[in-house]
mmCIF file with all atom_site columns, C-alpha atoms in Angstrom:
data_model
loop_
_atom_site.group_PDB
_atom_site.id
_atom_site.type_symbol
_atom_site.label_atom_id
_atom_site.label_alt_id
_atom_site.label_comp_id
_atom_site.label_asym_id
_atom_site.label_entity_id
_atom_site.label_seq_id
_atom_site.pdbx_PDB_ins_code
_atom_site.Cartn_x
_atom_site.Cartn_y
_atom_site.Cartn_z
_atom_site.occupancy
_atom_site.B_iso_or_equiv
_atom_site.pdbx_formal_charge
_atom_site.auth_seq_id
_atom_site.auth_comp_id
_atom_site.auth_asym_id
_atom_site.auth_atom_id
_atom_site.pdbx_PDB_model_num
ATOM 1   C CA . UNK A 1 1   ? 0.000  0.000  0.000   1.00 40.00 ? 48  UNK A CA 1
ATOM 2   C CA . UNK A 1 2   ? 1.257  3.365  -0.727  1.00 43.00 ? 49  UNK A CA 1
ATOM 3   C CA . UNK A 1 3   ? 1.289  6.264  1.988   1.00 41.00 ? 50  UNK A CA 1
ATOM 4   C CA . UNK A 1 4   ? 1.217  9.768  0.589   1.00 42.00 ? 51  UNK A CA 1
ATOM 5   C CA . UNK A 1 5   ? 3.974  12.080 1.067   1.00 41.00 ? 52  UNK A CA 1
ATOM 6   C CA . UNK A 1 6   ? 1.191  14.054 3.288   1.00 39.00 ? 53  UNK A CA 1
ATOM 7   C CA . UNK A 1 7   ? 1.077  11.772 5.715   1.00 34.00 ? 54  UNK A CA 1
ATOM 8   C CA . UNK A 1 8   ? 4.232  11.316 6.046   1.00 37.00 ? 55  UNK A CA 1
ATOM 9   C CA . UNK A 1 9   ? 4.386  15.162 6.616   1.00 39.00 ? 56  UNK A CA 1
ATOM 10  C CA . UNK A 1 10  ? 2.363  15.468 8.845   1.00 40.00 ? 57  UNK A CA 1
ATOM 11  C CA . UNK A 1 11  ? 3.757  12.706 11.422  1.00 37.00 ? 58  UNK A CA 1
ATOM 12  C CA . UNK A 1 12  ? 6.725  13.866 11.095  1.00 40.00 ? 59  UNK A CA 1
ATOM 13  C CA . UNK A 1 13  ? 5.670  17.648 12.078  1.00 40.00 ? 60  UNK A CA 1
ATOM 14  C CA . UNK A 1 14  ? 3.518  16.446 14.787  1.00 39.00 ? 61  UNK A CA 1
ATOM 15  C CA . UNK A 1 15  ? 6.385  14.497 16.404  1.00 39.00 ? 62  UNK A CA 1
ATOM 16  C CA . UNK A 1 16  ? 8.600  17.664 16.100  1.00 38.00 ? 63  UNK A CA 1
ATOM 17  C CA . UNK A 1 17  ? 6.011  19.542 17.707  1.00 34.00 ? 64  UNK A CA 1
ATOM 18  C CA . UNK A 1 18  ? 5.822  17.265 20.847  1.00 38.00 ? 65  UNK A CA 1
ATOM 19  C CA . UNK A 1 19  ? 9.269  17.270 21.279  1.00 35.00 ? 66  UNK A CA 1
ATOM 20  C CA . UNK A 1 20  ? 9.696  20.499 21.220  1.00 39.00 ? 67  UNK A CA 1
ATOM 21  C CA . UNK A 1 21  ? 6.855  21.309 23.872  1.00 35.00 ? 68  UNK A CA 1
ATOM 22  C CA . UNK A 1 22  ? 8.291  18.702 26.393  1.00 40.00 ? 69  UNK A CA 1
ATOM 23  C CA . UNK A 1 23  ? 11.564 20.569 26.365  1.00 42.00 ? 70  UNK A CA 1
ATOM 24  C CA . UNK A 1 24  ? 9.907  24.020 27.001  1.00 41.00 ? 71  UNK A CA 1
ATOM 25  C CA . UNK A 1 25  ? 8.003  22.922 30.068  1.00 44.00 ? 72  UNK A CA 1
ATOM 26  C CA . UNK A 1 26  ? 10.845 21.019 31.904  1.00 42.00 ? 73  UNK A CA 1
ATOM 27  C CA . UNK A 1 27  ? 13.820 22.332 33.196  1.00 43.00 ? 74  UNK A CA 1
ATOM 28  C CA . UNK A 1 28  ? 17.461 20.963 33.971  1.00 41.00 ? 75  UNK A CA 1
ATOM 29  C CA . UNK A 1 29  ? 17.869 19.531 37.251  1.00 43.00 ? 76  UNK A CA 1
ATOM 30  C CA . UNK A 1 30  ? 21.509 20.846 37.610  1.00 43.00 ? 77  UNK A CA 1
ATOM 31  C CA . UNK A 1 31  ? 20.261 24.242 37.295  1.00 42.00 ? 78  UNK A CA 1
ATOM 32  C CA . UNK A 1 32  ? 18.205 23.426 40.621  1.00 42.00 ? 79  UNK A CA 1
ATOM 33  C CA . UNK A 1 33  ? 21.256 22.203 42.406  1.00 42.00 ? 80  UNK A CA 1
ATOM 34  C CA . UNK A 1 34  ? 23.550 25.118 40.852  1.00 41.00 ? 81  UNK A CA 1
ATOM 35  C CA . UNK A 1 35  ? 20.924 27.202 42.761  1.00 44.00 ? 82  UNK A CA 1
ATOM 36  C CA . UNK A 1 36  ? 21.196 25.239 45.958  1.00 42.00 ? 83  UNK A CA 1
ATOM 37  C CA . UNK A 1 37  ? 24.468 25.001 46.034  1.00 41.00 ? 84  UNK A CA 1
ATOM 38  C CA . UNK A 1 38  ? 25.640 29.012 45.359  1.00 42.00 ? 85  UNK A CA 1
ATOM 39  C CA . UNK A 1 39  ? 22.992 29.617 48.043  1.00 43.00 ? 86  UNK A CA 1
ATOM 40  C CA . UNK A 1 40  ? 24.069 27.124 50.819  1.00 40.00 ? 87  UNK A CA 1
ATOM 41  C CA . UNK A 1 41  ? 28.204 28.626 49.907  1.00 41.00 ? 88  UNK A CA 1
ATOM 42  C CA . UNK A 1 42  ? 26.631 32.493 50.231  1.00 43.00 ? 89  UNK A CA 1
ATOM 43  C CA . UNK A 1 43  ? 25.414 31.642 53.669  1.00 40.00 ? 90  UNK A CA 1
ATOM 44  C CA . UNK A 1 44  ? 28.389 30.394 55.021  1.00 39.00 ? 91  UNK A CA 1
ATOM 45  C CA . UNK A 1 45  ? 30.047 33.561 53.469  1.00 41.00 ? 92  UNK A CA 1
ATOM 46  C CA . UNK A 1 46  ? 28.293 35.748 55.819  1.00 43.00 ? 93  UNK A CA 1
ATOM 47  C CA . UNK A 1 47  ? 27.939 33.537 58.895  1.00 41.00 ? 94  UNK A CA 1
ATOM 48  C CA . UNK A 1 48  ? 30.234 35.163 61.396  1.00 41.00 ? 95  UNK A CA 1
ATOM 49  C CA . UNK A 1 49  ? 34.162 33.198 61.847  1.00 44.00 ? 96  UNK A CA 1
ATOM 50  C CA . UNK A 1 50  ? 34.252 31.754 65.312  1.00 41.00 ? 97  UNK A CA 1
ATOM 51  C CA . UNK A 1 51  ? 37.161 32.672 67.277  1.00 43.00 ? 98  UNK A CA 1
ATOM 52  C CA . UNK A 1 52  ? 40.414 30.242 68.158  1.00 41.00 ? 99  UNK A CA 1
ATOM 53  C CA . UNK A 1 53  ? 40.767 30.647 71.706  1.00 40.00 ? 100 UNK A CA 1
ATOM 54  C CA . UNK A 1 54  ? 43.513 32.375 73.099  1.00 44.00 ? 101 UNK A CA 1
ATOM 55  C CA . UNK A 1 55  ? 46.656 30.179 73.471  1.00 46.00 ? 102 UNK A CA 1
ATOM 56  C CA . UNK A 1 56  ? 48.782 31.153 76.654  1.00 54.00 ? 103 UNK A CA 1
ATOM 57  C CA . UNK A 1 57  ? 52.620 32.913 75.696  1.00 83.00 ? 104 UNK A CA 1
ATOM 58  C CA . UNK A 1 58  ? 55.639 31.487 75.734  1.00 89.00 ? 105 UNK A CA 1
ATOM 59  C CA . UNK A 1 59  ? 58.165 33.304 77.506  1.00 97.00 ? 106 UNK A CA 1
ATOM 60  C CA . UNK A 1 60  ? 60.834 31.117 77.656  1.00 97.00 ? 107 UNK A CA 1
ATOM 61  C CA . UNK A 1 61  ? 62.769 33.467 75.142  1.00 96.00 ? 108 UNK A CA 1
ATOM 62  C CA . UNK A 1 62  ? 63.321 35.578 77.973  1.00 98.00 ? 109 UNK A CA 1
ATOM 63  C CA . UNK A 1 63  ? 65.556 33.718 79.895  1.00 98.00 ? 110 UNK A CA 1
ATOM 64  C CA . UNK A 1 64  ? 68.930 33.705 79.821  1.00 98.00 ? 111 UNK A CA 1
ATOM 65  C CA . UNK A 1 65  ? 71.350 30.750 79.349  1.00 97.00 ? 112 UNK A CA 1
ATOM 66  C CA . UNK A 1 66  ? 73.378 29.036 81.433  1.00 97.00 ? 113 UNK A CA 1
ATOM 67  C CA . UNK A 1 67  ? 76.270 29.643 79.037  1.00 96.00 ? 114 UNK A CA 1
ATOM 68  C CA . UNK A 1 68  ? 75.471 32.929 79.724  1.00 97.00 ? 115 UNK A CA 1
ATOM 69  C CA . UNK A 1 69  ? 76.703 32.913 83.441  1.00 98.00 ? 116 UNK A CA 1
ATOM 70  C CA . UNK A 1 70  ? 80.370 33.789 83.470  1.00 96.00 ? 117 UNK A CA 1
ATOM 71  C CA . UNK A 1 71  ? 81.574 31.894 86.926  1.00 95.00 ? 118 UNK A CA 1
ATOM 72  C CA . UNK A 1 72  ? 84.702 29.447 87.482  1.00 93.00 ? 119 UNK A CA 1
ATOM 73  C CA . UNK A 1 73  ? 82.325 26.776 88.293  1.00 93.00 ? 120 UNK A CA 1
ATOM 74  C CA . UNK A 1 74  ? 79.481 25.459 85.321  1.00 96.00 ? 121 UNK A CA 1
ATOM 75  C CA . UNK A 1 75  ? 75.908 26.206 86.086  1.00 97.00 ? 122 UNK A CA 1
ATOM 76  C CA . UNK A 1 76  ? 73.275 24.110 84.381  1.00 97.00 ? 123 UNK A CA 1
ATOM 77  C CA . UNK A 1 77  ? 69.742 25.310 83.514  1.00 97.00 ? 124 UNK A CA 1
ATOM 78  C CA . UNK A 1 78  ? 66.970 23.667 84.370  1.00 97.00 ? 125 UNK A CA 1
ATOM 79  C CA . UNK A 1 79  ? 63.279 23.039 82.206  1.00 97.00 ? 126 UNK A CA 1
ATOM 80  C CA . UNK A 1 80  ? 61.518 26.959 81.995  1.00 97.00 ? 127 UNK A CA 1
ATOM 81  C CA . UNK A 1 81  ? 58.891 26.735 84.006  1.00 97.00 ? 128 UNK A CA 1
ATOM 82  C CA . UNK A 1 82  ? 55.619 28.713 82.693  1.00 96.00 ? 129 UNK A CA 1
ATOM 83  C CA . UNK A 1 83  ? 53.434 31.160 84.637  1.00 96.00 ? 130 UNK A CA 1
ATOM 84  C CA . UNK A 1 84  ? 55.480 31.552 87.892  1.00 94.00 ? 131 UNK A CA 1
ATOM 85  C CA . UNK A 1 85  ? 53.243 32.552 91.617  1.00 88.00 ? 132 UNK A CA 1
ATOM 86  C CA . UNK A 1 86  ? 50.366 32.363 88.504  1.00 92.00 ? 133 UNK A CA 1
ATOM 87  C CA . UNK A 1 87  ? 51.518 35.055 86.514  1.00 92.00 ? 134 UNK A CA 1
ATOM 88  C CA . UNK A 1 88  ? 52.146 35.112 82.845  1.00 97.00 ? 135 UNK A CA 1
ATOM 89  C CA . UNK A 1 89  ? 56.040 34.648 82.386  1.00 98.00 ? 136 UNK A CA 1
ATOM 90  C CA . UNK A 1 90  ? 58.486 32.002 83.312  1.00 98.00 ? 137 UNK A CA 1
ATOM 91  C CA . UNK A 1 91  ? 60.918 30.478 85.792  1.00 98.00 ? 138 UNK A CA 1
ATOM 92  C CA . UNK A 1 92  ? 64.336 28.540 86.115  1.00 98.00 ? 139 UNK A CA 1
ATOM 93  C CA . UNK A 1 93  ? 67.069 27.483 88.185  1.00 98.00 ? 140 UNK A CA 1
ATOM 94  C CA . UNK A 1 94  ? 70.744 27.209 87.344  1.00 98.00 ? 141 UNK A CA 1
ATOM 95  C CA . UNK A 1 95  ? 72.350 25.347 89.507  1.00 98.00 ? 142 UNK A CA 1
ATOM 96  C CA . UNK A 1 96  ? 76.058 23.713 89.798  1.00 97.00 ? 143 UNK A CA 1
ATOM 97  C CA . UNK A 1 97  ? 76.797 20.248 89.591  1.00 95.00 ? 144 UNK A CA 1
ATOM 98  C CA . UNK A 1 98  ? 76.709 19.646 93.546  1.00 95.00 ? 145 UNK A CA 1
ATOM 99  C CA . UNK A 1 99  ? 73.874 22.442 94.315  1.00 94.00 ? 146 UNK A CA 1
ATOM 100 C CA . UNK A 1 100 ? 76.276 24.272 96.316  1.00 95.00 ? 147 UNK A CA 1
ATOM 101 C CA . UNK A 1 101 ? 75.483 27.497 94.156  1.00 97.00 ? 148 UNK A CA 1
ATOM 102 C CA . UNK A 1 102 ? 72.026 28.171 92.586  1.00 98.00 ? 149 UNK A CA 1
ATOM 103 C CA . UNK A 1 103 ? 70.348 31.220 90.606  1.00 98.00 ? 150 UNK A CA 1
ATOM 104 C CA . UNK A 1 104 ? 66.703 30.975 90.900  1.00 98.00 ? 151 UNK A CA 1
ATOM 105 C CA . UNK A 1 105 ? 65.432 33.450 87.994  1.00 98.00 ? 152 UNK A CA 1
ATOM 106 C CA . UNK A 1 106 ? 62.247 34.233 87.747  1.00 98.00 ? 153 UNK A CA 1
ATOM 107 C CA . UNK A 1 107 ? 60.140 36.647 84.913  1.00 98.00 ? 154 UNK A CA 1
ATOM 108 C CA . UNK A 1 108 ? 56.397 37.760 85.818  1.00 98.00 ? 155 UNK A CA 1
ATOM 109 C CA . UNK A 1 109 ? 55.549 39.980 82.415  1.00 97.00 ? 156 UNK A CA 1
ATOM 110 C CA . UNK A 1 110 ? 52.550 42.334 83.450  1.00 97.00 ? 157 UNK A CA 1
ATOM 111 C CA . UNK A 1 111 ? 49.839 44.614 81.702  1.00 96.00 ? 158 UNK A CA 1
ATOM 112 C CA . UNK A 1 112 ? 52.528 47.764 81.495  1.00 97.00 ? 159 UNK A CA 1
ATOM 113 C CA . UNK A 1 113 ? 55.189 49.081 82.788  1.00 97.00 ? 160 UNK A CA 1
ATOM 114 C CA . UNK A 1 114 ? 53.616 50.617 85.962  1.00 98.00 ? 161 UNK A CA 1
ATOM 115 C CA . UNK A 1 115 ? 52.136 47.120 86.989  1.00 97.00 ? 162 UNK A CA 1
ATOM 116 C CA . UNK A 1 116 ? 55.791 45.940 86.725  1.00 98.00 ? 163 UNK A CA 1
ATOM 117 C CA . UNK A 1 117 ? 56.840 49.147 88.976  1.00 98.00 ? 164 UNK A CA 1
ATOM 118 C CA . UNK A 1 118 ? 54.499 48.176 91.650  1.00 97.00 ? 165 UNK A CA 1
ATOM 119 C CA . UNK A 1 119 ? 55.096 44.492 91.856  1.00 96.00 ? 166 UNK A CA 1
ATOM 120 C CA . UNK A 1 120 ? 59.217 45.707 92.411  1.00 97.00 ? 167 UNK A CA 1
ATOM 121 C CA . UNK A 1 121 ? 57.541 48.007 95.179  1.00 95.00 ? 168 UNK A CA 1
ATOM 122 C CA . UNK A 1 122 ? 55.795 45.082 96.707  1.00 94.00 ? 169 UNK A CA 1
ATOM 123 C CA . UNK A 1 123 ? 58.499 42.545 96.622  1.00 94.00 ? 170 UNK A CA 1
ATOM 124 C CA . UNK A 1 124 ? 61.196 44.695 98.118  1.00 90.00 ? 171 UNK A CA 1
ATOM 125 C CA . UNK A 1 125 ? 59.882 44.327 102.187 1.00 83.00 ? 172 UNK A CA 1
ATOM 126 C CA . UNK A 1 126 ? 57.811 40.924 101.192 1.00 84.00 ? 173 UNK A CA 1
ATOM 127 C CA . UNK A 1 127 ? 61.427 38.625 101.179 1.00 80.00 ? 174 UNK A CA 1
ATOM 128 C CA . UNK A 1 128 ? 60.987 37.427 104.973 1.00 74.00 ? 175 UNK A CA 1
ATOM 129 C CA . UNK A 1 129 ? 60.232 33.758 102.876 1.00 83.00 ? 176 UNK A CA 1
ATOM 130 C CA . UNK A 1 130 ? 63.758 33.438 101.676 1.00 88.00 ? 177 UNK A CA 1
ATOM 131 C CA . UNK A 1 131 ? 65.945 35.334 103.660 1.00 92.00 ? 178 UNK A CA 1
ATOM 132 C CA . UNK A 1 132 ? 65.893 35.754 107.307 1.00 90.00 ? 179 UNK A CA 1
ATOM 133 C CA . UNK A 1 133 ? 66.431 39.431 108.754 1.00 88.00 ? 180 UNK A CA 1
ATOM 134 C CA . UNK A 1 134 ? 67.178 40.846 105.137 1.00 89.00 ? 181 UNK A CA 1
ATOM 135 C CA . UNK A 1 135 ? 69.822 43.859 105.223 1.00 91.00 ? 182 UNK A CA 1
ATOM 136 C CA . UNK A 1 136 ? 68.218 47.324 103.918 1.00 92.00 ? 183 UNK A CA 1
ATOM 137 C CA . UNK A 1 137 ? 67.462 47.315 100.179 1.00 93.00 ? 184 UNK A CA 1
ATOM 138 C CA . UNK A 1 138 ? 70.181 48.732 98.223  1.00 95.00 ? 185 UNK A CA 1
ATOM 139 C CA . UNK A 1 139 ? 70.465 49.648 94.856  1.00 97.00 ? 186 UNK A CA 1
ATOM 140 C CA . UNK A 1 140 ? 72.049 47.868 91.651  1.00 98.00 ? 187 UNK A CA 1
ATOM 141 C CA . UNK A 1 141 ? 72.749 49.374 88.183  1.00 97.00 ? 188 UNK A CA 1
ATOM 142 C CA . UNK A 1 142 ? 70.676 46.529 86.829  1.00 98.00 ? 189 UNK A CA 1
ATOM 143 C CA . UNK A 1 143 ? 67.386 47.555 84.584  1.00 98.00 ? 190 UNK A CA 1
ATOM 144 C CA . UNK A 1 144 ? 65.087 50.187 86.273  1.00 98.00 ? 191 UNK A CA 1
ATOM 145 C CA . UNK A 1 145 ? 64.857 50.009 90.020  1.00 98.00 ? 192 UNK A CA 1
ATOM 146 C CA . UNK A 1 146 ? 67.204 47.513 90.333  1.00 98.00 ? 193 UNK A CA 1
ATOM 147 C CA . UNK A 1 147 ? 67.308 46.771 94.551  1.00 97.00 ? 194 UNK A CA 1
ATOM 148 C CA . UNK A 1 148 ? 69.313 43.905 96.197  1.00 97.00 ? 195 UNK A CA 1
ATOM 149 C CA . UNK A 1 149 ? 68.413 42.307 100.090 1.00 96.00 ? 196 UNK A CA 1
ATOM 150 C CA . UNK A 1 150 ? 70.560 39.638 101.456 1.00 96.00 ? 197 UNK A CA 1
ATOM 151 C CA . UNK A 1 151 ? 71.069 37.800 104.312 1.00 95.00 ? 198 UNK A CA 1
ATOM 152 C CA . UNK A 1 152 ? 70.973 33.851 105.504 1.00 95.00 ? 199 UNK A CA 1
ATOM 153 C CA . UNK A 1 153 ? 67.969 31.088 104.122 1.00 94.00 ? 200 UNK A CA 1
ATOM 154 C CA . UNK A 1 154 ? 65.108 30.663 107.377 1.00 93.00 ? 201 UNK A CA 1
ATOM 155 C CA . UNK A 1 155 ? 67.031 27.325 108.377 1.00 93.00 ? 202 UNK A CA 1
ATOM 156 C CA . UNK A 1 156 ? 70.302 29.144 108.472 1.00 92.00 ? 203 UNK A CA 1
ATOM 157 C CA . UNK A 1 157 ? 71.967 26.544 105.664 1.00 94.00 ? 204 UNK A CA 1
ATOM 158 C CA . UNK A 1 158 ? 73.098 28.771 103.332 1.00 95.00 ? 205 UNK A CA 1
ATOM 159 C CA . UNK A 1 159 ? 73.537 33.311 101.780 1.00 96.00 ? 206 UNK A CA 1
ATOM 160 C CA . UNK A 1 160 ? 70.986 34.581 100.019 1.00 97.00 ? 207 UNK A CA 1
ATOM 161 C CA . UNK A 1 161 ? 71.255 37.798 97.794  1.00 97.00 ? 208 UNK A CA 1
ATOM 162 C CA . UNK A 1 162 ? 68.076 38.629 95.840  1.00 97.00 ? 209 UNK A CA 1
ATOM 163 C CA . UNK A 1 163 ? 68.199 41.431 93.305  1.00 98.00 ? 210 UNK A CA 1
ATOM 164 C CA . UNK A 1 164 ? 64.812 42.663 91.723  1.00 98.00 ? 211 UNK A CA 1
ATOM 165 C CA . UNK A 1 165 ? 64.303 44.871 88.828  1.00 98.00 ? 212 UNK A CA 1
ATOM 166 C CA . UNK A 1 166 ? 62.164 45.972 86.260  1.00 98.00 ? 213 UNK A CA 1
ATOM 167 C CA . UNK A 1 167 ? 62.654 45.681 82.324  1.00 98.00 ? 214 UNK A CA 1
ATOM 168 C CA . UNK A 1 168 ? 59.700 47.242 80.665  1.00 97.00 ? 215 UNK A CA 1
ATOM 169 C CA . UNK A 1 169 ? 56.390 45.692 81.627  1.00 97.00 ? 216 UNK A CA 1
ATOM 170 C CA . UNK A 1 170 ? 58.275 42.576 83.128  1.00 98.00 ? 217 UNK A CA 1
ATOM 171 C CA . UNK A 1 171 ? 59.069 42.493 86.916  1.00 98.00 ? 218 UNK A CA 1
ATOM 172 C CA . UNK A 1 172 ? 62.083 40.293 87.609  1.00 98.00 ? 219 UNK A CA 1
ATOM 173 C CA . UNK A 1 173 ? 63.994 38.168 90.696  1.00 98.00 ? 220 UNK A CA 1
ATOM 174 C CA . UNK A 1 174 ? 67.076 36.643 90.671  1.00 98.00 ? 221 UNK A CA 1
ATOM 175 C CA . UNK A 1 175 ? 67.739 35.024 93.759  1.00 97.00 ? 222 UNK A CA 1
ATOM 176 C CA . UNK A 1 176 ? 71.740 33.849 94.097  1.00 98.00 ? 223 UNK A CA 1
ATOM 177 C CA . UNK A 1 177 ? 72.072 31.074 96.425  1.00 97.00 ? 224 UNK A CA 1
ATOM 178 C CA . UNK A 1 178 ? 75.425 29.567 98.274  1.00 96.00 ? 225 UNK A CA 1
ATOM 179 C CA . UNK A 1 179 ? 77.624 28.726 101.425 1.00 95.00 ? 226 UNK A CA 1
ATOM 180 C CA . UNK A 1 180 ? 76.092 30.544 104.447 1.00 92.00 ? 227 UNK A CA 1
ATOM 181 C CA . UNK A 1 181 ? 78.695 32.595 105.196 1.00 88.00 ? 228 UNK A CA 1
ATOM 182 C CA . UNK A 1 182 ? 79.548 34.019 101.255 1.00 89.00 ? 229 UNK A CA 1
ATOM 183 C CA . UNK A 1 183 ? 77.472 35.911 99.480  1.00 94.00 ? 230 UNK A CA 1
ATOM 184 C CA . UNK A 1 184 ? 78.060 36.278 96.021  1.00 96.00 ? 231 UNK A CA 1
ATOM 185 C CA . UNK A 1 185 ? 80.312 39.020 94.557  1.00 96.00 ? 232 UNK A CA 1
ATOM 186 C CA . UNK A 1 186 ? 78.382 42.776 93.548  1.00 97.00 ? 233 UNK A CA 1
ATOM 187 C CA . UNK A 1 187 ? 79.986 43.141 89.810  1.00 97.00 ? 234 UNK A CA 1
ATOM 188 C CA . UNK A 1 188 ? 79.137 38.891 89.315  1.00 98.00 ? 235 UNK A CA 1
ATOM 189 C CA . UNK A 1 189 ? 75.813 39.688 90.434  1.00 98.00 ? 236 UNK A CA 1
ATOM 190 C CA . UNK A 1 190 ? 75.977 42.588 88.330  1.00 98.00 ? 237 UNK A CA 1
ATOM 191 C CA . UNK A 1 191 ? 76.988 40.822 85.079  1.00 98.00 ? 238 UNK A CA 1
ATOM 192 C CA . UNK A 1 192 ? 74.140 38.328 85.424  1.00 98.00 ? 239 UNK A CA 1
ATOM 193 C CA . UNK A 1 193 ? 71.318 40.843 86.314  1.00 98.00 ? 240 UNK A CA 1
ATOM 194 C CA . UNK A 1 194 ? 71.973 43.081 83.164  1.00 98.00 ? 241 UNK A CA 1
ATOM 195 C CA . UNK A 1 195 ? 72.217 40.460 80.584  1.00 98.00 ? 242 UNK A CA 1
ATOM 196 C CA . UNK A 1 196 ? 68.952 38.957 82.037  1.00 98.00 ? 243 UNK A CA 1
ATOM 197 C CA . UNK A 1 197 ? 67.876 42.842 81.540  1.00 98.00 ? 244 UNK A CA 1
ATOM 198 C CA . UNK A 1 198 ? 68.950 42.895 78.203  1.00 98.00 ? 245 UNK A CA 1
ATOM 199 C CA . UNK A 1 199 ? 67.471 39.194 77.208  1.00 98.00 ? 246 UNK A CA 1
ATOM 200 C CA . UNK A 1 200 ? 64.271 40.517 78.435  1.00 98.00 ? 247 UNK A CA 1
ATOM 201 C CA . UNK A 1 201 ? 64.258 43.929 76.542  1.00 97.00 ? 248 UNK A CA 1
ATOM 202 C CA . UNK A 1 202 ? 65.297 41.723 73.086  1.00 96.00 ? 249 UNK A CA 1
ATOM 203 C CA . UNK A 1 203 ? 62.353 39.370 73.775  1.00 95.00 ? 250 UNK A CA 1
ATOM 204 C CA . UNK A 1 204 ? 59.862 41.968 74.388  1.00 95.00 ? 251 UNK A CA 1
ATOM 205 C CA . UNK A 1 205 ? 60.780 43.904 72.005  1.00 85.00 ? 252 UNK A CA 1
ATOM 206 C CA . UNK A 1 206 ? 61.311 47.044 74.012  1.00 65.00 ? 253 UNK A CA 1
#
């Protein structure tokens, strides 16, 4: 049987047609999900960035070394010790190899310069814990204020000489510690104070 070119026509017109009118009324499902997505990466845009908290300083770049302490016998360092009497800084002891001699050096680093003023004020008639009867302050050319008590330990075993001074906003305490009846000499005392002065002053950046 022969079909007419018409028919064929028409068909094929008709089937264009639907084709054409299903495209039209649906629409791509990435451009949905392209929506979706650009909106969910938009709100985390503009969501405020929660905050790290604060991790405590290190001030063990403060300190000096033991190679640092110019003496006929060798001092050894111990670990730093953070956040000395619970205040931001740190704390050491050098000691020699039979503890006969020790340097207990402590850093408290405070808001500003005038909290480290009046923690030097505070410390210089609070040493009745380390020395017993403590001779009048006197002053050192060591950092700002620098102020040195002595006298014997509370059981009587051994000098003490404890110089305090200020370097910026840090307060500091070295405490030299040896045979009861010697006390450690002014210009060695001197030495050590001022290059813990000037470690402290490089690490602060003052």
């Amino acid at each position: 049987m022969r079909v007419s070119r018409t028919v064929v026509a028409g068909v094929a017109a008709a089937t264009a047609l639907t084709v054409s009118v299903a495209g039209c009324g649906s629409k791509p499902a990435s451009t949905s999900t392209s929506g979706s997505a650009t909106s969910a990466t938009s709100a985390r845009s503009s969501a405020p960035a929660s905050s790290a908290p604060a991790q405590p300083t290190d001030y063990a770049n403060l300190l000096i070394q033991a190679t640092d302490i110019n003496a006929p016998i060798q001092f050894n360092g111990s670990a730093p010790t953070p956040n000395p009497n619970g205040q931001p800084g740190v704390a050491t002891t050098f000691s020699t190899e039979d503890n006969s001699h020790a340097i207990k050096d402590t850093i408290e680093v405070l808001a500003d310069p005038a909290g480290a003023t009046n923690a030097l004020n505070a410390a210089k008639g609070n040493q009745g814990g380390a020395i017993t009867n403590p001779t009048p302050p006197r002053p050192l050319n060591v950092g700002t204020g620098g102020t040195t008590v002595s006298g014997k330990s509370p059981d009587n075993s051994k000098g003490v000489l404890i110089l305090m001074f200020t370097e910026g906003r840090a307060f500091v305490t070295l405490e030299f510690d040896g045979p009861v009846d010697s006390l450690p000499p002014e210009d060695f005392v001197t030495d050590v104070g001022q290059k813990q002065a000037a470690a402290v002053k490089k690490g602060l950046g003052g």
